[in-house]
Amino acid sequence: MMSDTEVDQKEEKLETNEKEEKGDETVDNQNVTDPKNDETNLMELEQTETTRELEGMDKPESPGDSVSDAVLDEEIKDVTTDVNADEPASADTHADESASTDVVAGVTQGESLGERCQNVDDDVEKNNNQETIEEGLDKENEKNNEMNQTEVNEADETNERPQSIINVEIKNIEKAEIEEDQLEKPSEPPMVENNEANDDAGKDEMLQKENSFIKAVETEAKKVEQVLAPSKAPQNGVTGKKKHKKGIFICYSPDAGFLERKFVVELVRQLKENNLSEDIWFDKDEKIIDSPCWFSLRMEATERCRAAILIMSDSYLSSPISLYEGKCLLQRHTADANSVKIHMVLYSQLLETRLPNPYHQFLKHMVDLTITHARKSLAEKTSVVVGNLMESLEKVATALVPNQPVPTQAEFANEYKKKKIGTWSVVDLQDWLFNLGVKEFYRQNFAEGMIDGFLLMSMTDDDMLKYLGIDSRVVRKKIMQSVLLQLDKESKLTDNWHFKSRSQRAKPNVVYVIYDPADRRLVQNIKSDLNLRQIPIIHHQKLGQSKEEFLKLNGPIMATSQYVLVLMTEASATSPFVFHEVMFADWLGKKLVSLVFQNVWSRLRFSMRALLGDYPAIDFETKLYREALGILEYHVKPIRNNPGVVLEQSYLDRMADGLKPFEALASIGNDNNKATLANSTPKIFISYHWDMQSKITDIRHLLEVNGFHCWADITQTMSGSVNHLRGASSVSNRSNKMDVTETLQTQIQRNMKASSVVICCITPKYVQSDNCIKDLTLAETLHKPVLPIMLRFCPWPPEGSPHQVRKILVRLMAIDLSNEKLFKQNIPIMLEKVRKVCGIA
C-alpha cells in the first residue's frame, strides 16, 4: 500500500501533466494539425500514462488507490473527448476511439488498476506494431512510386503512357489493400522484451508477399491492356464468332388466319424445345416482319436451307409469296435431291384450291392433320407433327442446342410503346390491354392463349369470341379499333416508308428499269429510244451502303412507276442490286417484264427463277432490235387504247407472240438456235464509210479467204443505187423512213450482236459520220472488242471526232493500212489479231 505522502506526490504529478496536456491541446487547436500528428500525440500520451502506471504497480496497494483510479479515469475520458473533437473522421481515428472506449468501459466495470494497465500495455504494443508495419509499407511504396515515376517518364518518351498509368494505379491500390489486411489481423500478445530480430524477419516476409502480389497484379494488368488496346488488334482479322446459319426453314402463308398462325407458332415453339432452337428459321423470331427486305430475306432463306417444313392449306396455295418459296424449293430439289429435304404438313382440307402436280412426289411422307387428327387440340396436332418429323430434322440439324429461356420482362413498364405491334411480346400485349382499360378477366384470356402482337394482327372479331371467349361486343370492338389506330400511327413512322410506297398510286405509262450498274450504257440507249416513243423511263439513282439503304433511296421512285423492266444480261444474273429490286417490285405489286439480251436462265438464282419464270419476257437476243422494241412499246403503251385506230389481226398476233413467260422463252429452241447461230452468223462485223468501198471489198475478201465470215452492209444494198450505201450523204440512211433502211438497221444490230469482233475502218470522214457514232456505241454496249484499221492517215486519236468516239478510240491502237506498202506489211498483223480475238489458234 502506498503512503499518504506518495499519494500526494503522485497527485501533484498528475495535475502538472494535466496542465501540460491542456497547453498542448491549445496549441493543437490554434494550429490545425494533420490527423496523423493527432494520432501520434494520442499514442505518445497513452504510452506516458502506461509507463506511469507500471511504475506504481511494483509498490504495495494503499487506500489511496481509489483516488488515483478515479483521477486516471477522468484523465482518460478527457483525453478521449478532446482528441475526438479535434480529429477528422477516418479509419485510424475510429480504431483509436474504439480502443479508448474499451479502456473506459474497463474502468467503469470496476477492473483493478493492474488489469487496466495490462490493457493499456496491449494497446501500446499493438500501436507499436502498426507503426512498424506502416513505416515498412511507406518505405516500400516510396520505392515503388519512384520506380513507377521513372517508368512514366520513359513511357512519355516512347508513347506508352497507358501502361505506366496502370502500374502506378495498381501499386497505390496495393498499398491500401495491404494496410487493410494488416489492420484486420489480431494483434500479437505483448512481449516483455523487444525482439528486434523477429520484427525484422516479419517485416521482410511481409515485403516479399507485397512484391509477389505486385508482380501478379502487373502481369494481370498487361493482359488487360492487351484486351483494351484496339490499335494493336489485327485490322483485317475476324474478331467475332461466325454467325450460325439456320438450316430448317418454316414455310407458311403470310396471309394465314389466326388459328393457322397459332399452329405455326406452337409448332416452332415445340421444335425449339427439342434442341432445334439454333436451326429453325422463322421470320417472326428473326424480327424482320416489318423490314422492307422481308420478302427478299425469306427467299434467301429458301435458297440456303437444308430442310423445309411446308404448312399446306388453301391460304398457302393462294399466297404468291408462299408459292414462290415452294417453287424455289422444288427447283432446288429437282436440281439436287440431297440439297434440301421437303416436309409437307397438310393443316386443313383443300376446299378452294388444288395441290399442284410437282408437290405430289411428297405425298407419301406428308403429315396429314385433316383425317385422324382433325378433332385433336392445337397442342396435340403440333405434337403429332413433331413426332413424325423430329428424326428427319435431327439429321440436318447442326447445333442441337436447347432452347434458351426468354428473360423475364417487367409488367406494366410501357415497353410496348417503343416497339411496333408486330413485335409485341405477350407481356407487351398485356401492358397495352391494361392501358386500354380492358378488364383483368379478359386480359387473362389473352395471356392463357399466349397471344402476342404477331397473332393479334391476324385476329378477327369472331376469333376473339370463338377462341378466347371475349363475349363482350364492346370490348372486342374497342380492341379492333385500337389495333387499327395503332397500325395507322405506325404507318406514319419514317422507317415504315415501304408501307407508304405500297399504297402509293402509280403514274400512267411510267417505266422503271432494273439493271446492274455494269449495264449502264445499254440502259442509256434503251432510255433514249423509249423517250422518242413518248415513254418516260426512270431507274435507281444511288446505291447506298446496305440493302436497306439501297431500297430506301430507290423504293419510293419505283413506287411511282406502272411497269418495271428487268434487263437480263450476264452481269444481272448474279447481281444483288437486281435481286433485291426485283423482290421489292413484286412485293409492291408492279407489272414485271424481262428484256432478255442474253439467255442467262441457267445462271439465275433459284429465287429469281421462281419469281420471274411466269412473268412475260421479250427476246432481244434473237429478234430484231426494232421489232423487240415495238413489242415492248405495244405492251407498255398499247395502241389499242387509242380511239379510231384499227389494227390488223396479224399485227396483234405478232405482238402477242412476242410476249412469252421467261421460263418458256428460255427453253424454246435453245439448242437449235445455238447450232443455227454457229453455222450461219458472221464472225466479223465491218464498220466503214462509203468513200472506201473498194478497199472494204478487198479486206472482206481477204478475211473470207482466211476462213472468217464477214458482214458489211454493202451486200444488203440495192445494185446501182449509190444512195443506199452507208454514209452516201451527210445524214445517215438510218434516219430514212423507207422499209429498206428499216430492215438494214435491224440487220446491223443483229449481226453485230452475233459477231466476235468489230473492225472499224478509220478515215477522216468516217470518224465524223453518224455511222461511226452508232456502230462504236452499239459495240461498246454489247461488249464487243473493236479493232481499228487506218485506211487514210490521220492523227491518233483522230482529231475533230465527237467526244464519245474519241473516248472509245483513245484506248485502242490502230493498224496502219493507209498506203500500199503498209497495207502489204501490216495485213498479217491484222489477221493475227483477228484470230486471237476469235479464239482461233
CSV table of C-alpha atoms in Angstrom, one decimal, residues 436-631:
chain,number,residue,atom,x,y,z
A,436,LEU,CA,-56.6,0.4,-72.9
A,437,GLY,CA,-58.8,-0.3,-69.9
A,438,VAL,CA,-59.6,-3.9,-70.6
A,439,LYS,CA,-60.7,-5.8,-67.5
A,440,GLU,CA,-58.3,-8.3,-66.0
A,441,PHE,CA,-60.8,-11.2,-66.7
A,442,TYR,CA,-60.4,-10.6,-70.5
A,443,ARG,CA,-56.7,-9.9,-70.2
A,444,GLN,CA,-56.2,-13.3,-68.6
A,445,ASN,CA,-57.8,-14.9,-71.6
A,446,PHE,CA,-55.2,-13.3,-73.9
A,447,ALA,CA,-52.4,-14.4,-71.5
A,448,GLU,CA,-53.6,-18.0,-71.3
A,449,GLY,CA,-53.7,-18.2,-75.1
A,450,MET,CA,-50.1,-16.8,-75.4
A,451,ILE,CA,-51.3,-14.0,-77.7
A,452,ASP,CA,-48.7,-11.6,-78.8
A,453,GLY,CA,-48.5,-8.9,-81.5
A,454,PHE,CA,-47.9,-11.3,-84.3
A,455,LEU,CA,-51.1,-13.3,-83.5
A,456,LEU,CA,-53.1,-10.1,-82.7
A,457,MET,CA,-52.6,-8.8,-86.2
A,458,SER,CA,-54.3,-11.8,-87.7
A,459,MET,CA,-57.2,-11.9,-85.2
A,460,THR,CA,-60.8,-11.0,-86.2
A,461,ASP,CA,-63.8,-10.3,-84.1
A,462,ASP,CA,-65.0,-13.9,-84.5
A,463,ASP,CA,-61.6,-15.3,-83.4
A,464,MET,CA,-61.8,-13.3,-80.1
A,465,LEU,CA,-65.2,-14.6,-79.4
A,466,LYS,CA,-64.7,-18.2,-80.5
A,467,TYR,CA,-61.1,-19.0,-79.4
A,468,LEU,CA,-60.6,-16.5,-76.5
A,469,GLY,CA,-64.1,-16.3,-75.0
A,470,ILE,CA,-64.3,-12.5,-75.2
A,471,ASP,CA,-68.1,-12.4,-75.0
A,472,SER,CA,-68.3,-8.6,-74.7
A,473,ARG,CA,-69.0,-7.0,-78.0
A,474,VAL,CA,-67.9,-3.6,-76.7
A,475,VAL,CA,-64.5,-5.0,-75.6
A,476,ARG,CA,-64.0,-6.7,-79.0
A,477,LYS,CA,-64.9,-3.5,-80.9
A,478,LYS,CA,-62.6,-1.4,-78.7
A,479,ILE,CA,-59.7,-3.8,-79.2
A,480,MET,CA,-60.2,-3.9,-83.0
A,481,GLN,CA,-60.4,-0.2,-83.3
A,482,SER,CA,-57.4,0.3,-81.2
A,483,VAL,CA,-55.4,-2.1,-83.3
A,484,LEU,CA,-56.3,-0.1,-86.5
A,485,LEU,CA,-55.4,3.1,-84.8
A,486,GLN,CA,-52.0,1.7,-83.8
A,487,LEU,CA,-51.3,0.4,-87.3
A,488,ASP,CA,-52.2,3.8,-88.7
A,489,LYS,CA,-49.9,5.5,-86.3
A,490,GLU,CA,-47.1,3.2,-87.2
A,491,SER,CA,-47.6,3.7,-90.9
A,492,LYS,CA,-46.6,7.4,-90.4
A,493,LEU,CA,-43.2,6.5,-89.0
A,494,THR,CA,-40.2,7.3,-91.2
A,495,ASP,CA,-38.8,3.7,-91.1
A,496,ASN,CA,-42.2,2.5,-92.5
A,497,TRP,CA,-41.7,4.2,-95.8
A,498,HIS,CA,-42.2,1.0,-97.7
A,499,PHE,CA,-45.8,0.7,-96.5
A,500,LYS,CA,-46.5,4.2,-97.8
A,501,SER,CA,-44.8,3.2,-101.1
A,502,ARG,CA,-47.0,0.1,-101.4
A,503,SER,CA,-50.2,2.2,-101.1
A,504,GLN,CA,-48.9,5.0,-103.5
A,505,ARG,CA,-50.7,5.4,-106.8
A,506,ALA,CA,-48.6,4.8,-109.9
A,507,LYS,CA,-48.2,7.3,-112.7
A,508,PRO,CA,-49.6,6.1,-116.1
A,509,ASN,CA,-47.0,4.9,-118.7
A,510,VAL,CA,-44.0,5.5,-116.4
A,511,VAL,CA,-41.5,2.7,-116.7
A,512,TYR,CA,-38.8,1.8,-114.1
A,513,VAL,CA,-35.7,-0.1,-115.3
A,514,ILE,CA,-33.9,-2.6,-113.1
A,515,TYR,CA,-30.3,-3.3,-114.2
A,516,ASP,CA,-26.9,-3.9,-112.9
A,517,PRO,CA,-24.5,-0.9,-112.8
A,518,ALA,CA,-22.3,-2.7,-115.4
A,519,ASP,CA,-25.1,-2.3,-118.0
A,520,ARG,CA,-25.4,1.4,-117.6
A,521,ARG,CA,-24.6,2.2,-121.2
A,522,LEU,CA,-27.2,-0.3,-122.5
A,523,VAL,CA,-29.8,1.3,-120.3
A,524,GLN,CA,-29.0,4.8,-121.7
A,525,ASN,CA,-29.6,3.5,-125.2
A,526,ILE,CA,-32.9,1.9,-124.3
A,527,LYS,CA,-33.9,5.0,-122.4
A,528,SER,CA,-33.3,7.3,-125.4
A,529,ASP,CA,-35.2,5.0,-127.8
A,530,LEU,CA,-38.2,4.8,-125.5
A,531,ASN,CA,-38.2,8.5,-124.8
A,532,LEU,CA,-38.6,9.1,-128.5
A,533,ARG,CA,-41.7,6.9,-128.3
A,534,GLN,CA,-43.0,9.2,-125.5
A,535,ILE,CA,-42.4,6.6,-122.8
A,536,PRO,CA,-40.7,8.1,-119.7
A,537,ILE,CA,-38.0,6.0,-118.1
A,538,ILE,CA,-36.7,6.1,-114.5
A,539,HIS,CA,-34.2,4.0,-112.7
A,540,HIS,CA,-32.2,3.9,-109.5
A,541,GLN,CA,-30.1,6.9,-108.7
A,542,LYS,CA,-27.9,5.9,-105.7
A,543,LEU,CA,-26.6,2.5,-104.5
A,544,GLY,CA,-26.2,3.2,-100.7
A,545,GLN,CA,-24.1,1.3,-98.3
A,546,SER,CA,-26.6,-1.6,-97.5
A,547,LYS,CA,-29.5,-3.3,-99.0
A,548,GLU,CA,-31.9,-1.5,-96.6
A,549,GLU,CA,-30.4,1.9,-97.6
A,550,PHE,CA,-30.4,1.0,-101.3
A,551,LEU,CA,-34.2,0.2,-101.2
A,552,LYS,CA,-34.9,3.2,-99.1
A,553,LEU,CA,-33.2,5.5,-101.6
A,554,ASN,CA,-34.8,4.0,-104.7
A,555,GLY,CA,-38.0,2.3,-103.5
A,556,PRO,CA,-40.2,5.4,-103.5
A,557,ILE,CA,-39.0,6.1,-107.0
A,558,MET,CA,-40.0,2.7,-108.1
A,559,ALA,CA,-43.4,3.1,-106.5
A,560,THR,CA,-44.4,5.8,-108.9
A,561,SER,CA,-44.0,3.5,-112.0
A,562,GLN,CA,-46.6,1.4,-113.6
A,563,TYR,CA,-44.3,-1.1,-115.3
A,564,VAL,CA,-40.9,-2.5,-114.2
A,565,LEU,CA,-38.4,-3.7,-116.8
A,566,VAL,CA,-35.7,-6.2,-115.8
A,567,LEU,CA,-32.6,-6.3,-118.0
A,568,MET,CA,-31.3,-9.8,-118.3
A,569,THR,CA,-27.6,-9.8,-119.1
A,570,GLU,CA,-24.6,-11.7,-117.9
A,571,ALA,CA,-24.0,-9.1,-115.1
A,572,SER,CA,-27.6,-9.0,-113.9
A,573,ALA,CA,-27.8,-12.8,-113.5
A,574,THR,CA,-25.9,-12.7,-110.2
A,575,SER,CA,-26.3,-9.0,-109.3
A,576,PRO,CA,-27.5,-8.4,-105.7
A,577,PHE,CA,-28.9,-5.0,-106.8
A,578,VAL,CA,-31.2,-6.7,-109.4
A,579,PHE,CA,-32.2,-9.4,-106.9
A,580,HIS,CA,-33.4,-7.0,-104.1
A,581,GLU,CA,-35.1,-4.6,-106.6
A,582,VAL,CA,-37.0,-7.5,-108.3
A,583,MET,CA,-38.2,-8.8,-105.0
A,584,PHE,CA,-39.3,-5.4,-103.8
A,585,ALA,CA,-41.0,-4.6,-107.1
A,586,ASP,CA,-43.0,-7.8,-106.8
A,587,TRP,CA,-43.9,-7.0,-103.2
A,588,LEU,CA,-45.2,-3.6,-104.4
A,589,GLY,CA,-47.4,-5.4,-106.9
A,590,LYS,CA,-45.7,-4.0,-110.0
A,591,LYS,CA,-46.0,-5.5,-113.5
A,592,LEU,CA,-42.7,-7.0,-114.4
A,593,VAL,CA,-41.3,-7.5,-117.9
A,594,SER,CA,-37.9,-9.2,-118.6
A,595,LEU,CA,-35.8,-7.9,-121.5
A,596,VAL,CA,-33.7,-10.9,-122.4
A,597,PHE,CA,-30.5,-9.6,-124.1
A,598,GLN,CA,-28.7,-12.8,-123.0
A,599,ASN,CA,-30.3,-16.1,-122.1
A,600,VAL,CA,-28.9,-16.4,-118.6
A,601,TRP,CA,-31.7,-18.6,-117.2
A,602,SER,CA,-29.3,-21.4,-116.2
A,603,ARG,CA,-27.2,-18.9,-114.2
A,604,LEU,CA,-30.1,-17.2,-112.4
A,605,ARG,CA,-30.6,-17.8,-108.7
A,606,PHE,CA,-33.4,-20.2,-107.8
A,607,SER,CA,-35.5,-17.5,-106.2
A,608,MET,CA,-35.2,-15.3,-109.3
A,609,ARG,CA,-36.3,-18.2,-111.5
A,610,ALA,CA,-39.2,-18.9,-109.2
A,611,LEU,CA,-40.4,-15.3,-109.4
A,612,LEU,CA,-39.6,-14.3,-113.0
A,613,GLY,CA,-40.4,-17.6,-114.6
A,614,ASP,CA,-44.1,-16.8,-115.1
A,615,TYR,CA,-43.7,-13.1,-115.9
A,616,PRO,CA,-43.7,-12.1,-119.6
A,617,ALA,CA,-40.3,-11.6,-121.3
A,618,ILE,CA,-39.2,-10.2,-124.6
A,619,ASP,CA,-36.5,-11.8,-126.7
A,620,PHE,CA,-33.9,-9.1,-127.6
A,621,GLU,CA,-31.3,-11.7,-128.2
A,622,THR,CA,-32.6,-13.3,-131.4
A,623,LYS,CA,-35.3,-10.9,-132.6
A,624,LEU,CA,-34.5,-7.7,-134.4
A,625,TYR,CA,-34.0,-4.8,-132.1
A,626,ARG,CA,-36.7,-2.6,-133.5
A,627,GLU,CA,-39.1,-5.4,-133.6
A,628,ALA,CA,-38.5,-6.3,-130.0
A,629,LEU,CA,-38.7,-2.6,-129.1
A,630,GLY,CA,-42.0,-2.4,-130.9
A,631,ILE,CA,-43.3,-5.3,-128.9
